[in-house]
CSV table of C-alpha atoms in Angstrom, one decimal:
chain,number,residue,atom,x,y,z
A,43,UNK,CA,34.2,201.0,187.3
A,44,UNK,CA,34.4,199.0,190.7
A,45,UNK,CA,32.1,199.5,193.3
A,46,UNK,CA,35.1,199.7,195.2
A,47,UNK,CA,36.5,202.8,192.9
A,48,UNK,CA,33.1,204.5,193.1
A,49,UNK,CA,33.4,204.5,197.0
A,50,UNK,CA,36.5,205.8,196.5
A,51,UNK,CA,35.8,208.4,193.8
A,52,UNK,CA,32.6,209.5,195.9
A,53,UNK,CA,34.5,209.9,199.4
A,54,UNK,CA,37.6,211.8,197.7
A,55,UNK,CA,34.9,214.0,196.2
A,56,UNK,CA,33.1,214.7,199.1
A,57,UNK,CA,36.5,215.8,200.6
A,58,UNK,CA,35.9,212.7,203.4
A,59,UNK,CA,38.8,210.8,204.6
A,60,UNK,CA,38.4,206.6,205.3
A,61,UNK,CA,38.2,207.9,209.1
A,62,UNK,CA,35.9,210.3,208.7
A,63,UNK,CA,33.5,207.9,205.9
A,64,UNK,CA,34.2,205.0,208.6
A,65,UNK,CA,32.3,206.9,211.4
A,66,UNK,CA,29.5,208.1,209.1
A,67,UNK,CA,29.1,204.9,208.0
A,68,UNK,CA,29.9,202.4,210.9
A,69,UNK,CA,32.1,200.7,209.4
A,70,UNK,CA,35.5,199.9,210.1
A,71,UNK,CA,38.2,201.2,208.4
A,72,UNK,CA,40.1,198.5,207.4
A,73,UNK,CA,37.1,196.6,206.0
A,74,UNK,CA,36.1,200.5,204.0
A,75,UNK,CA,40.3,200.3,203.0
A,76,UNK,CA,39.5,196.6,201.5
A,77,UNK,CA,36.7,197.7,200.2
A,78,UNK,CA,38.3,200.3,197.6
A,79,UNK,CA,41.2,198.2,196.8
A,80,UNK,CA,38.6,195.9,195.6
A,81,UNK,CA,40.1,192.9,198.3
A,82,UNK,CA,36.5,192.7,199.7
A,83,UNK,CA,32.8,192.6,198.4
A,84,UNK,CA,30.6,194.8,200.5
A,85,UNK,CA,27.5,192.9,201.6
A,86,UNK,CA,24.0,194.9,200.6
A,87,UNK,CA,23.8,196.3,204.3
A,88,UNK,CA,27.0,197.5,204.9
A,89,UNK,CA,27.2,198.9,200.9
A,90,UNK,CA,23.7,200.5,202.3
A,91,UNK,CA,25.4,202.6,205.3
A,92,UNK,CA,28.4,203.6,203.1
A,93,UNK,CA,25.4,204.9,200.6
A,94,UNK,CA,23.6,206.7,203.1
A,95,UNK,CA,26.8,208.0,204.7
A,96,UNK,CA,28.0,209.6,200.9
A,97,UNK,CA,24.3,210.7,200.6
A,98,UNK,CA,23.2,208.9,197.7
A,99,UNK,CA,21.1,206.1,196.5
A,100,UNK,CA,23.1,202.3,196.7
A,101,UNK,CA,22.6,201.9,192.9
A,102,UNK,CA,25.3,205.0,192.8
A,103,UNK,CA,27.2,202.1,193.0
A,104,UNK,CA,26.0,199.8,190.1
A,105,UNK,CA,25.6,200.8,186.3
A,106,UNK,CA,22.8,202.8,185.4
A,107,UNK,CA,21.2,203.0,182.2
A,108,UNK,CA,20.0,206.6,180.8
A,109,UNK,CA,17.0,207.2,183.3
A,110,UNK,CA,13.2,207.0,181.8
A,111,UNK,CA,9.8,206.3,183.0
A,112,UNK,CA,8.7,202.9,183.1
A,113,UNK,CA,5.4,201.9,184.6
A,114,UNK,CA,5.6,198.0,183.7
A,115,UNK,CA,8.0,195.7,184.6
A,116,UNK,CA,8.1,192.0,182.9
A,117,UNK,CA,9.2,189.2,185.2
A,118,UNK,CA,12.0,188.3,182.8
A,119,UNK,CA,13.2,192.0,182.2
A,120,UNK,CA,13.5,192.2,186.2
A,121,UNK,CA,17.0,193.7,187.1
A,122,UNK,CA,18.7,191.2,189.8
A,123,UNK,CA,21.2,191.9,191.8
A,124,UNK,CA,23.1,188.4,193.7
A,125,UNK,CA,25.4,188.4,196.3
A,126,UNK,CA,26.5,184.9,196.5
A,127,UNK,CA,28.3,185.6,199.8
A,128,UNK,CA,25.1,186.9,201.7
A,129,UNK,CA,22.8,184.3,200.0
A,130,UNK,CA,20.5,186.3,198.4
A,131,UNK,CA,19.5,187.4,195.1
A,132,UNK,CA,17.0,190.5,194.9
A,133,UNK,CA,14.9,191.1,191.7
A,134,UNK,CA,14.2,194.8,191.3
A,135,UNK,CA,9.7,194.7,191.2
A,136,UNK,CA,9.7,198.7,189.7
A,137,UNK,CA,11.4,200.2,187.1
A,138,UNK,CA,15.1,200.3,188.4
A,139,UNK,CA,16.1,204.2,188.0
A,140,UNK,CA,12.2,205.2,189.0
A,141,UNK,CA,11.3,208.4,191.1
A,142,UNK,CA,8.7,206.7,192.6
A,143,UNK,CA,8.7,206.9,196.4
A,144,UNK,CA,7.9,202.8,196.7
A,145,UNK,CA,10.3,199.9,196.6
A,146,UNK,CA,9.6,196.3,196.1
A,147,UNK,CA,11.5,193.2,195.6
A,148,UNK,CA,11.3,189.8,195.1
A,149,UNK,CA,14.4,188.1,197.1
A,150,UNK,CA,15.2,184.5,197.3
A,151,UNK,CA,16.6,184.4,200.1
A,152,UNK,CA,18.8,180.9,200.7
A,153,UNK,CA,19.0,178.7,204.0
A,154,UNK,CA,21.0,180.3,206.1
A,155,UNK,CA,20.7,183.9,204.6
A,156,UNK,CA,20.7,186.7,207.0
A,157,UNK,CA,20.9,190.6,206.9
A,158,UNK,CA,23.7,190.9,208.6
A,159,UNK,CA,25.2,190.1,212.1
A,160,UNK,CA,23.5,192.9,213.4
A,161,UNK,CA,20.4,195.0,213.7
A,162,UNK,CA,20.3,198.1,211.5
A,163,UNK,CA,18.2,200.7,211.1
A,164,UNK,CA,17.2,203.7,209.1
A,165,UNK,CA,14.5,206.0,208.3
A,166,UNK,CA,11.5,204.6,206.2
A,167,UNK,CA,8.9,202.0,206.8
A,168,UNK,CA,9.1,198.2,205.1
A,169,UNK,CA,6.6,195.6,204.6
A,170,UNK,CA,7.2,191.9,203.7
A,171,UNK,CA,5.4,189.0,203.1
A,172,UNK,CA,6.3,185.6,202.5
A,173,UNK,CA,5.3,183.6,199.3
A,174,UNK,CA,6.9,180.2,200.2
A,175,UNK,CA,9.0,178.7,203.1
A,176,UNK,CA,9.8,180.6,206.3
A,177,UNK,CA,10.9,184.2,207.5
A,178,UNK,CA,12.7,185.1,211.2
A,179,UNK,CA,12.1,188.9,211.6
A,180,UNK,CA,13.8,191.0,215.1
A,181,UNK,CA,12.4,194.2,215.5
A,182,UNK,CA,13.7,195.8,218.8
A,183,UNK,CA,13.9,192.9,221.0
A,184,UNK,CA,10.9,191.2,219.3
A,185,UNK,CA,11.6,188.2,217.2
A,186,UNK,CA,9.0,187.4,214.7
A,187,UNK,CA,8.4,183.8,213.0
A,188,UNK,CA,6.6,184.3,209.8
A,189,UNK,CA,5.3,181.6,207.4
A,190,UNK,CA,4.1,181.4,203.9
A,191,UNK,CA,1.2,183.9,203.9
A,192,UNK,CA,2.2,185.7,206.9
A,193,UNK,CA,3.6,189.5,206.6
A,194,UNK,CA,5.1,192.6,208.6
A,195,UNK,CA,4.8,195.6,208.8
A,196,UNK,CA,7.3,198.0,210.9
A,197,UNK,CA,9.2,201.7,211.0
A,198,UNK,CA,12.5,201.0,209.6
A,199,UNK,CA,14.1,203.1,212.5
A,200,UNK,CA,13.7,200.6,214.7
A,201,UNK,CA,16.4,198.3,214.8
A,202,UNK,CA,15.7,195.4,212.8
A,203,UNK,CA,17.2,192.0,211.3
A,204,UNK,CA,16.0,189.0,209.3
A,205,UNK,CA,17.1,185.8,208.9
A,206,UNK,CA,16.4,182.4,207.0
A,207,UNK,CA,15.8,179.5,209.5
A,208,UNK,CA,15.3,176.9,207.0
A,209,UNK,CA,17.0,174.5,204.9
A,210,UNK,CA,15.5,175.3,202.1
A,211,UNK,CA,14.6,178.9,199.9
A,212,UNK,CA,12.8,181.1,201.3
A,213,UNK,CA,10.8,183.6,198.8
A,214,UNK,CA,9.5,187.2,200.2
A,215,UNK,CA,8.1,190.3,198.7
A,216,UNK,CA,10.1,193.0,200.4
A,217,UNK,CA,8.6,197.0,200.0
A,218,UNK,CA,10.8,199.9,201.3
A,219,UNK,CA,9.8,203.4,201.5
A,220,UNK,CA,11.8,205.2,200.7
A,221,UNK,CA,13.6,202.7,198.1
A,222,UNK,CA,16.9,201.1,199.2
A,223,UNK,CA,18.4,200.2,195.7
């Protein structure tokens, strides 16, 4: 199934219309109307506030395997998710359907590749550091230049952004608590 149709599936099971799931979520509703019809890919972020106004995880949204513990994760048994239209490609760092309370992920994130055209927030804290090239950060009205080496540490409920300034791939370990995928 679409992640389109499982927007679609979730919402009519909640009992939500697209008005209702559009102000919940902050998105319009034309762009959540694209979105089940399939016309439109959502980006990471905005699939994030349509998860977290449906109240559930954004891997709802992707295939799941049956659920078991893991402790190890190989670097070539990583699960990646790629959005070619936001420029970044995320490989899941813990076991993918894991209870743990800790999220990391290795993103390559390409020149140009931003979270979005604006600052979001939510609850949680993240931390990031950047293993080679260069990382913009905005938290609030601060705007953060971090270099290989350099990291950040900040409550996710402040509004926040990232961007690559760079013309070339940038590579960052990115931890979320609690997990975003």
């Amino acid at each position: 199934m679409t992640i389109g149709k499982k927007v679609q599936e979730l919402r009519q099971k909640k009992q939500l219309t697209l008005r209702q799931l559009s102000k919940l979520s902050g998105c319009s509703l034309g762009f959540l109307s694209q979105v089940e019809r399939d016309l439109v890919s959502p980006t990471v972020s905005s699939l994030k506030k349509i998860a977290d106004a449906l109240e559930v995880s954004i891997m709802h949204f992707f295939d799941q395997p049956t659920r078991h513990q893991k402790v190890v994760v190989r670097k070539d048994e990583r699960n990646k998710l790629v959005n070619p239209k936001s420029k970044v490609t995320y490989e899941l760092l813990r076991p993918q359907f894991s209870d743990t309370e800790l999220e990391a992920l290795y993103m390559y994130l390409e020149p140009g590749a931003y979270s979005g055209k604006e600052q979001h927030s939510h609850n949680g804290e993240e931390f990031v550091i950047v293993l080679k090239g260069e990382l913009e950060i905005t938290v609030g009205d601060e705007v953060f230049h971090l270099k290989e080496g350099d990291s950040a540490i900040y409550k996710s409920n402040l509004p926040h952004s990232w961007k690559n300034p760079t013309n070339s791939t940038t590579e960052v370990i990115w931890v979320n608590h609690p997990p975003t995928f």
